[in-house]
Short mmCIF file of C-alpha atoms and ligand atoms in Angstrom, two decimals:
data_model
loop_
_atom_site.label_atom_id
_atom_site.label_comp_id
_atom_site.label_asym_id
_atom_site.label_seq_id
_atom_site.Cartn_x
_atom_site.Cartn_y
_atom_site.Cartn_z
CA MET A 108 83.48 89.27 134.45
CA LYS A 109 83.59 88.77 130.67
CA PRO A 110 86.02 86.13 129.32
CA ARG A 111 89.62 87.25 129.02
CA ILE A 112 90.85 88.57 125.67
CA HIS A 113 94.55 87.89 125.60
CA TYR A 114 96.98 90.18 123.83
CA THR A 115 98.73 87.30 122.07
CA LYS A 116 98.75 83.56 122.43
CA PRO A 117 100.29 80.87 120.25
CA SER A 118 98.31 78.61 117.95
CA ILE A 119 99.17 75.09 119.11
CA THR A 120 97.48 72.04 117.62
CA GLU A 121 97.74 68.27 117.94
CA LEU A 122 100.58 68.38 115.38
CA GLU A 123 102.90 70.51 117.56
CA VAL A 124 102.15 68.23 120.52
CA ARG A 125 102.87 65.10 118.48
CA TYR A 126 106.21 66.37 117.14
CA ALA A 127 107.34 67.69 120.53
CA THR A 128 106.40 64.36 122.13
CA ASP A 129 108.34 62.48 119.48
CA ALA A 130 111.39 64.74 119.99
CA ALA A 131 111.23 64.23 123.75
CA ALA A 132 110.92 60.46 123.38
CA ASN A 133 113.20 59.76 120.44
CA GLY A 134 115.21 62.86 119.55
CA TRP A 135 118.45 61.90 121.21
CA GLY A 136 121.74 60.29 120.22
CA GLU A 137 122.11 60.27 116.45
CA HIS A 138 118.66 61.91 116.15
CA CYS A 139 119.45 64.91 118.37
CA TYR A 140 119.58 67.36 115.45
CA ASP A 141 116.85 65.85 113.23
CA TYR A 142 114.12 68.37 113.95
CA ILE A 143 116.62 71.26 113.96
CA ASN A 144 117.82 70.34 110.47
CA ARG A 145 114.29 69.86 109.24
CA PHE A 146 113.18 73.19 110.73
CA GLU A 147 116.08 75.08 109.14
CA GLU A 148 115.32 73.48 105.75
CA ALA A 149 111.63 74.35 105.94
CA PHE A 150 112.39 77.92 106.95
CA LYS A 151 114.89 78.39 104.12
CA VAL A 152 112.34 77.16 101.59
CA HIS A 153 109.63 79.41 102.99
CA LEU A 154 111.83 82.50 102.99
CA GLY A 155 113.72 81.81 99.77
CA VAL A 156 117.23 82.04 101.26
CA LYS A 157 120.29 79.81 100.99
CA PHE A 158 121.36 79.47 104.63
CA ALA A 159 119.69 79.35 108.04
CA ILE A 160 120.89 78.69 111.59
CA ALA A 161 118.24 78.12 114.26
CA THR A 162 119.05 79.92 117.51
CA SER A 163 117.73 80.22 121.05
CA SER A 164 116.42 83.75 120.37
CA CYS A 165 116.33 86.55 117.84
CA THR A 166 118.55 88.57 120.17
CA GLY A 167 121.15 85.79 119.91
CA ALA A 168 120.80 85.60 116.11
CA LEU A 169 121.40 89.36 115.87
CA HIS A 170 124.35 89.12 118.26
CA ILE A 171 126.21 86.39 116.35
CA GLY A 172 125.42 88.02 113.00
CA MET A 173 126.69 91.42 114.12
CA ALA A 174 129.77 89.82 115.69
CA ALA A 175 130.52 88.08 112.40
CA LEU A 176 130.27 91.42 110.57
CA GLY A 177 133.06 92.62 112.85
CA ILE A 178 130.98 95.23 114.68
CA GLY A 179 132.89 96.29 117.78
CA PRO A 180 133.95 99.08 120.14
CA ASP A 181 133.78 102.61 118.67
CA ASP A 182 131.50 101.47 115.84
CA GLU A 183 128.07 102.93 115.22
CA VAL A 184 124.96 101.10 114.05
CA ILE A 185 122.00 103.09 112.74
CA MET A 186 118.46 102.02 113.64
CA ALA A 187 115.03 103.53 114.25
CA ASP A 188 114.31 105.18 117.59
CA THR A 189 110.88 103.50 117.86
CA ASN A 190 111.81 99.89 118.55
CA TRP A 191 111.98 97.04 121.01
CA ILE A 192 115.22 96.93 123.03
CA ALA A 193 116.20 93.53 121.58
CA SER A 194 117.27 95.15 118.29
CA ALA A 195 119.61 97.56 120.12
CA ALA A 196 120.96 95.37 122.92
CA PRO A 197 123.25 93.19 120.74
CA ILE A 198 124.91 96.36 119.39
CA THR A 199 125.80 97.32 122.95
CA TYR A 200 126.99 93.77 123.80
CA LEU A 201 129.68 94.30 121.14
CA GLY A 202 130.70 97.66 122.61
CA ALA A 203 129.25 99.57 119.67
CA THR A 204 126.77 102.45 119.83
CA PRO A 205 123.21 102.40 118.49
CA VAL A 206 122.43 105.63 116.63
CA PHE A 207 118.70 106.30 116.77
CA VAL A 208 117.06 108.07 113.86
CA ASP A 209 113.43 109.04 113.45
CA ILE A 210 110.74 107.00 111.75
CA LEU A 211 108.33 107.71 108.90
CA PRO A 212 104.81 108.60 110.08
CA ASP A 213 103.09 106.09 107.79
CA SER A 214 105.30 102.98 107.99
CA TRP A 215 106.56 103.58 111.57
CA CYS A 216 109.94 102.34 110.27
CA LEU A 217 113.34 103.98 109.57
CA ASP A 218 113.34 107.21 107.53
CA PRO A 219 115.94 106.51 104.79
CA GLU A 220 116.87 110.18 104.40
CA LEU A 221 117.71 110.45 108.08
CA VAL A 222 119.67 107.21 107.85
CA GLU A 223 121.85 108.70 105.13
CA GLN A 224 122.36 111.89 107.16
CA ALA A 225 123.41 109.85 110.21
CA ILE A 226 126.20 108.01 108.40
CA THR A 227 129.71 108.74 109.72
CA PRO A 228 133.09 107.07 109.12
CA ARG A 229 132.27 104.91 112.17
CA THR A 230 128.97 103.53 110.80
CA LYS A 231 129.25 99.75 110.52
CA ALA A 232 125.67 98.69 109.79
CA ILE A 233 122.06 99.73 109.41
CA VAL A 234 119.40 97.69 111.21
CA ALA A 235 116.09 97.69 109.35
CA VAL A 236 113.36 96.55 111.72
CA HIS A 237 110.03 95.78 110.05
CA LEU A 238 107.93 97.12 112.90
CA TYR A 239 104.71 95.25 113.73
CA GLY A 240 104.93 93.59 110.28
CA ASN A 241 105.18 96.92 108.41
CA LEU A 242 107.94 96.88 105.83
CA CYS A 243 110.91 99.26 105.78
CA ASP A 244 111.69 101.03 102.51
CA MET A 245 114.20 98.36 101.53
CA ASP A 246 114.96 99.73 98.04
CA LYS A 247 116.17 103.01 99.52
CA LEU A 248 117.96 101.44 102.48
CA LEU A 249 119.76 98.88 100.30
CA ALA A 250 120.77 101.65 97.87
CA ILE A 251 122.22 103.69 100.76
CA GLY A 252 124.02 100.61 102.04
CA GLU A 253 125.45 99.99 98.60
CA LYS A 254 126.52 103.62 98.13
CA TYR A 255 128.46 103.73 101.41
CA GLY A 256 129.51 100.08 101.58
CA ILE A 257 127.50 99.49 104.76
CA PRO A 258 125.57 96.23 105.31
CA VAL A 259 121.83 96.40 105.94
CA ILE A 260 120.64 93.93 108.58
CA GLU A 261 116.97 92.96 108.68
CA ASP A 262 115.38 92.36 112.04
CA ALA A 263 112.30 90.57 110.75
CA ALA A 264 111.18 89.23 114.14
CA GLU A 265 107.79 90.85 113.65
CA ALA A 266 107.54 90.31 109.91
CA ILE A 267 106.76 86.67 109.20
CA GLY A 268 104.31 86.83 106.30
CA SER A 269 105.41 90.29 105.16
CA ILE A 270 106.45 90.47 101.49
CA TYR A 271 108.22 93.37 99.77
CA HIS A 272 107.66 93.33 95.99
CA GLY A 273 107.85 89.53 95.88
CA LYS A 274 110.65 89.14 98.44
CA ARG A 275 109.98 88.00 101.96
CA ALA A 276 111.03 90.23 104.86
CA GLY A 277 114.35 89.00 106.20
CA SER A 278 115.59 87.72 102.83
CA MET A 279 116.86 90.99 101.38
CA GLY A 280 119.61 92.26 103.67
CA LYS A 281 123.14 91.04 104.43
CA PHE A 282 121.44 88.83 106.96
CA GLY A 283 118.03 88.54 108.58
CA ALA A 284 116.94 87.54 112.06
CA PHE A 285 113.60 86.20 113.31
CA SER A 286 112.09 85.49 116.72
CA PHE A 287 109.93 82.53 117.68
CA HIS A 288 109.08 83.85 121.12
CA GLY A 289 105.62 82.84 122.35
CA THR A 290 104.10 86.16 121.29
CA LYS A 291 105.26 85.95 117.68
CA THR A 292 103.30 84.73 114.62
CA LEU A 293 105.24 81.45 114.56
CA THR A 294 106.53 80.14 117.85
CA THR A 295 108.84 77.56 119.40
CA GLY A 296 108.32 78.94 122.93
CA GLU A 297 111.61 80.76 122.86
CA GLY A 298 113.77 80.67 119.73
CA GLY A 299 115.03 82.48 116.71
CA ILE A 300 116.83 82.02 113.41
CA PHE A 301 119.67 83.64 111.50
CA VAL A 302 119.32 83.67 107.69
CA THR A 303 121.60 84.82 104.88
CA ASN A 304 122.47 84.25 101.23
CA ASP A 305 126.16 84.94 101.85
CA PRO A 306 128.17 81.67 102.09
CA GLU A 307 131.16 83.23 103.90
CA LEU A 308 129.02 85.01 106.45
CA TYR A 309 127.11 81.77 106.98
CA GLU A 310 130.29 79.77 107.67
CA HIS A 311 131.53 82.42 110.07
CA VAL A 312 128.24 82.59 111.97
CA LEU A 313 127.97 78.80 112.04
CA THR A 314 131.39 78.61 113.70
CA LEU A 315 130.55 81.44 116.12
CA SER A 316 127.24 79.77 116.99
CA ASN A 317 129.01 76.58 118.01
CA HIS A 318 131.50 78.05 120.48
CA GLY A 319 133.97 78.84 117.74
CA ARG A 320 134.31 75.26 116.52
CA ALA A 321 134.65 75.28 112.74
CA ARG A 322 132.90 72.62 110.67
CA GLY A 323 136.11 71.30 109.13
CA GLN A 324 138.01 71.12 112.42
CA THR A 325 139.00 67.50 113.02
CA LYS A 326 140.45 68.00 116.50
CA GLN A 327 137.85 67.36 119.21
CA PHE A 328 136.94 70.13 121.66
CA TRP A 329 139.07 72.54 119.64
CA PRO A 330 137.53 76.01 119.19
CA ASP A 331 139.35 78.20 116.66
CA MET A 332 137.90 81.39 118.12
CA ILE A 333 135.76 82.57 120.99
CA GLY A 334 132.16 82.01 119.97
CA PHE A 335 128.69 81.99 121.45
CA LYS A 336 126.15 79.45 122.58
CA TYR A 337 122.76 80.36 121.15
CA LYS A 338 121.53 77.05 119.79
CA MET A 339 117.92 75.98 119.49
CA SER A 340 117.03 72.65 121.09
CA ASN A 341 115.63 69.74 119.07
CA ILE A 342 112.43 69.79 121.13
CA GLN A 343 111.80 73.45 120.33
CA ALA A 344 112.60 72.76 116.67
CA ALA A 345 110.00 69.95 116.68
CA ILE A 346 107.32 72.49 117.61
CA GLY A 347 108.78 74.78 114.92
CA CYS A 348 108.46 72.03 112.28
CA ALA A 349 104.76 71.68 113.05
CA GLN A 350 104.35 75.46 112.91
CA MET A 351 106.15 75.55 109.54
CA GLU A 352 103.67 73.03 108.12
CA ARG A 353 100.92 75.41 109.23
CA ILE A 354 102.67 78.67 108.33
CA GLU A 355 100.26 79.78 105.61
CA ASP A 356 97.42 79.25 108.06
CA LEU A 357 99.25 81.14 110.84
CA ILE A 358 99.83 84.10 108.53
CA SER A 359 96.33 84.15 107.08
CA SER A 360 94.72 84.06 110.51
CA LYS A 361 96.79 87.11 111.53
CA ARG A 362 95.64 88.81 108.35
CA ARG A 363 92.02 87.85 109.08
CA VAL A 364 92.20 89.49 112.51
CA PHE A 365 93.69 92.66 111.05
CA SER A 366 91.09 92.89 108.27
CA TYR A 367 88.24 92.52 110.69
CA TYR A 368 89.55 95.35 112.89
CA ALA A 369 90.36 97.53 109.87
CA GLU A 370 86.89 97.06 108.43
CA ALA A 371 85.17 97.72 111.76
CA MET A 372 87.12 100.95 112.33
CA CYS A 373 87.35 102.20 108.74
CA ASP A 374 85.67 105.51 109.56
CA PHE A 375 87.35 106.09 112.94
CA PRO A 376 89.90 108.96 113.11
CA LEU A 377 92.91 106.63 113.23
CA LYS A 378 95.47 104.82 111.09
CA MET A 379 96.43 101.18 111.28
CA ASN A 380 99.39 99.20 109.89
CA PRO A 381 99.81 100.14 106.21
CA GLU A 382 99.97 97.75 103.27
CA PRO A 383 101.26 99.81 100.32
CA THR A 384 100.86 98.60 96.74
CA GLY A 385 103.21 95.75 95.91
CA MET A 386 103.54 94.65 99.54
CA GLN A 387 101.93 92.15 101.84
CA ASN A 388 101.84 92.89 105.55
CA GLY A 389 102.02 89.87 107.88
CA TYR A 390 100.21 92.03 110.47
CA TRP A 391 101.96 90.53 113.47
CA MET A 392 100.49 93.24 115.66
CA PRO A 393 97.46 95.25 114.58
CA SER A 394 98.01 98.72 116.02
CA ILE A 395 96.04 101.94 115.97
CA VAL A 396 97.49 105.44 115.78
CA ILE A 397 94.89 108.08 116.60
CA ASP A 398 94.86 111.15 114.35
CA ASN A 399 96.72 114.19 115.65
CA ASN A 400 93.71 116.47 115.95
CA VAL A 401 91.69 114.04 118.11
CA ALA A 402 91.81 113.93 121.91
CA PHE A 403 93.27 110.60 123.05
CA ASP A 404 94.46 109.26 126.37
CA ARG A 405 96.09 105.88 125.89
CA GLU A 406 96.33 105.16 129.62
CA ASN A 407 92.62 105.74 129.97
CA LEU A 408 91.75 103.47 127.04
CA LEU A 409 94.09 100.72 128.27
CA SER A 410 92.64 100.89 131.76
CA ASN A 411 89.12 100.60 130.33
CA PHE A 412 90.34 97.53 128.44
CA LYS A 413 91.68 96.14 131.67
CA VAL A 414 88.43 96.60 133.59
CA ASP A 415 86.71 94.64 130.81
CA ASN A 416 89.37 91.87 130.95
CA ILE A 417 90.99 92.87 127.63
CA ASP A 418 94.78 92.90 127.34
CA GLY A 419 96.02 95.77 125.13
CA ARG A 420 99.55 97.17 125.13
CA VAL A 421 101.37 100.45 124.68
CA PHE A 422 103.14 101.14 121.38
CA PHE A 423 106.95 100.98 121.67
CA TRP A 424 108.57 103.94 123.42
CA PRO A 425 111.40 105.72 121.63
CA LEU A 426 114.48 103.78 122.80
CA SER A 427 116.31 107.08 123.27
CA MET A 428 113.88 107.84 126.15
CA LEU A 429 115.30 104.93 128.16
CA PRO A 430 117.72 105.73 131.00
CA MET A 431 120.70 104.01 129.36
CA PHE A 432 120.63 106.19 126.25
CA ASP A 433 120.75 109.93 125.52
CA THR A 434 117.30 111.35 124.75
CA ILE A 435 116.76 112.61 121.20
CA PRO A 436 113.56 114.69 121.30
CA GLU A 437 114.39 115.87 117.75
CA ASN A 438 113.00 112.49 116.66
CA ILE A 439 109.59 114.14 116.65
CA VAL A 440 107.64 111.37 114.93
CA SER A 441 108.91 108.74 117.40
CA PHE A 442 108.25 111.08 120.32
CA SER A 443 104.68 111.89 119.30
CA LEU A 444 103.49 108.60 117.83
CA TYR A 445 103.71 106.44 120.92
CA THR A 446 101.44 108.78 122.92
CA ARG A 447 98.67 108.30 120.38
CA ALA A 448 99.01 104.58 119.68
CA ILE A 449 98.30 101.16 121.15
CA ASN A 450 98.54 97.49 120.08
CA LEU A 451 95.33 95.48 119.91
CA PRO A 452 94.82 91.84 120.93
CA SER A 453 95.51 89.66 117.89
CA TYR A 454 95.95 85.96 118.50
CA HIS A 455 95.21 83.62 115.62
CA ASP A 456 91.77 82.36 116.66
CA LEU A 457 90.49 85.61 118.18
CA ASN A 458 86.78 85.62 117.30
CA GLU A 459 84.63 88.39 115.90
CA LEU A 460 82.59 88.89 119.07
CA ASP A 461 85.79 89.50 121.00
CA MET A 462 87.08 91.92 118.38
CA ASP A 463 83.72 93.73 118.54
CA ARG A 464 84.30 94.16 122.28
CA VAL A 465 87.71 95.73 121.62
CA VAL A 466 86.35 98.01 118.90
CA ALA A 467 83.45 99.17 121.09
CA HIS A 468 85.92 100.47 123.69
CA ILE A 469 87.88 102.38 121.07
CA GLN A 470 84.69 103.85 119.64
CA HIS A 471 83.46 104.87 123.08
CA HIS A 472 86.80 106.50 123.86
CA LEU A 473 86.90 108.47 120.61
CA ASN A 474 83.30 109.67 120.93
CA LYS A 475 83.71 111.12 124.38
C1 PLP B 213 110.60 89.92 119.69
C2 PLP B 213 111.64 90.77 119.00
C3 PLP B 213 113.01 90.55 119.17
C4 PLP B 213 113.55 89.64 120.21
O1 PLP B 213 113.28 88.34 120.02
P1 PLP B 213 113.80 87.28 121.11
O2 PLP B 213 113.55 85.99 120.42
O3 PLP B 213 112.94 87.50 122.30
O4 PLP B 213 115.23 87.55 121.36
C5 PLP B 213 113.90 91.27 118.42
N1 PLP B 213 113.49 92.21 117.56
C6 PLP B 213 112.18 92.49 117.39
C7 PLP B 213 111.80 93.53 116.41
C8 PLP B 213 111.21 91.79 118.13
O5 PLP B 213 109.93 92.08 117.99
#
């Protein structure tokens, strides 16, 4: 059998190993937060934001951020139907309801017009997820948020390296959240981060993230409110510090993989992740969407991948298809796109011969 082509895999060098080893050996006692502080600083500088709180996951970062915004029972939060469950789950943890609107066919992200139509007196937030590195139309979403007094949250878990007219994904909304899960562009194994430019929101989230213990509280073991426990460990942060030193490299290798695929398939009847003028796409996950008028069977293509030891994945299902939500077939873009789309393998050091193998399968499938 040919060598395995993984779907994703982290880029770990001697540097990550050295920092993690140091944290395991020495990162205790008065040093138990050293790598966490350093990681948060580095991430703030990279993103161009004032505040950051490292967390155990992006899901946790979204949960504490939404809790701090006061989202609760009977509230509604608008988001795109095509998404990973992690963006919707925290809304439900707070007793609120995710309202799923359709996506735009080119960006695969929230359609701002449908967002505006979905606003009700109960709407408490809009979650802009930059899907697969593709950027949401932030100008329009922020303008809608402004008009109705509704915060726009950025779930930028998939958008490290994505830049919207000079601003990094995750730095534009009321707050942003990132994931450092092992499949993401930058990893700490598991992990995430909450970022914001709002000092009050930061203080509130900081307190919530530490079991409700406020920074200025002098009494020991004295929480002022019920909070959460979603902290990142110092050992994970040590790996994150090494990844931050290599971040430009991590992003450019993702972009290299995308460009190679895009070039190789430039005359195939399909679309890949867009990069409109004025934007940079971090290309977390190179994906193909086969043109409407072309016969395509994603299960067949993925099973051919599998036989050849290649790991491809299905595009996200519309969340409203899942058993815990009410189906919204009116979201026609979400409901047609996933049937014609897949994610391609894209780890940082994926070589050209391996990408040629992937492309050959797609070509064969489309020529049948
Ligand atoms: C990966 C991902 C998450 C979840 O991240 P965790 O760190 O696993 O909680 C959330 N949102 C999006 C868009 C993701 O891709």
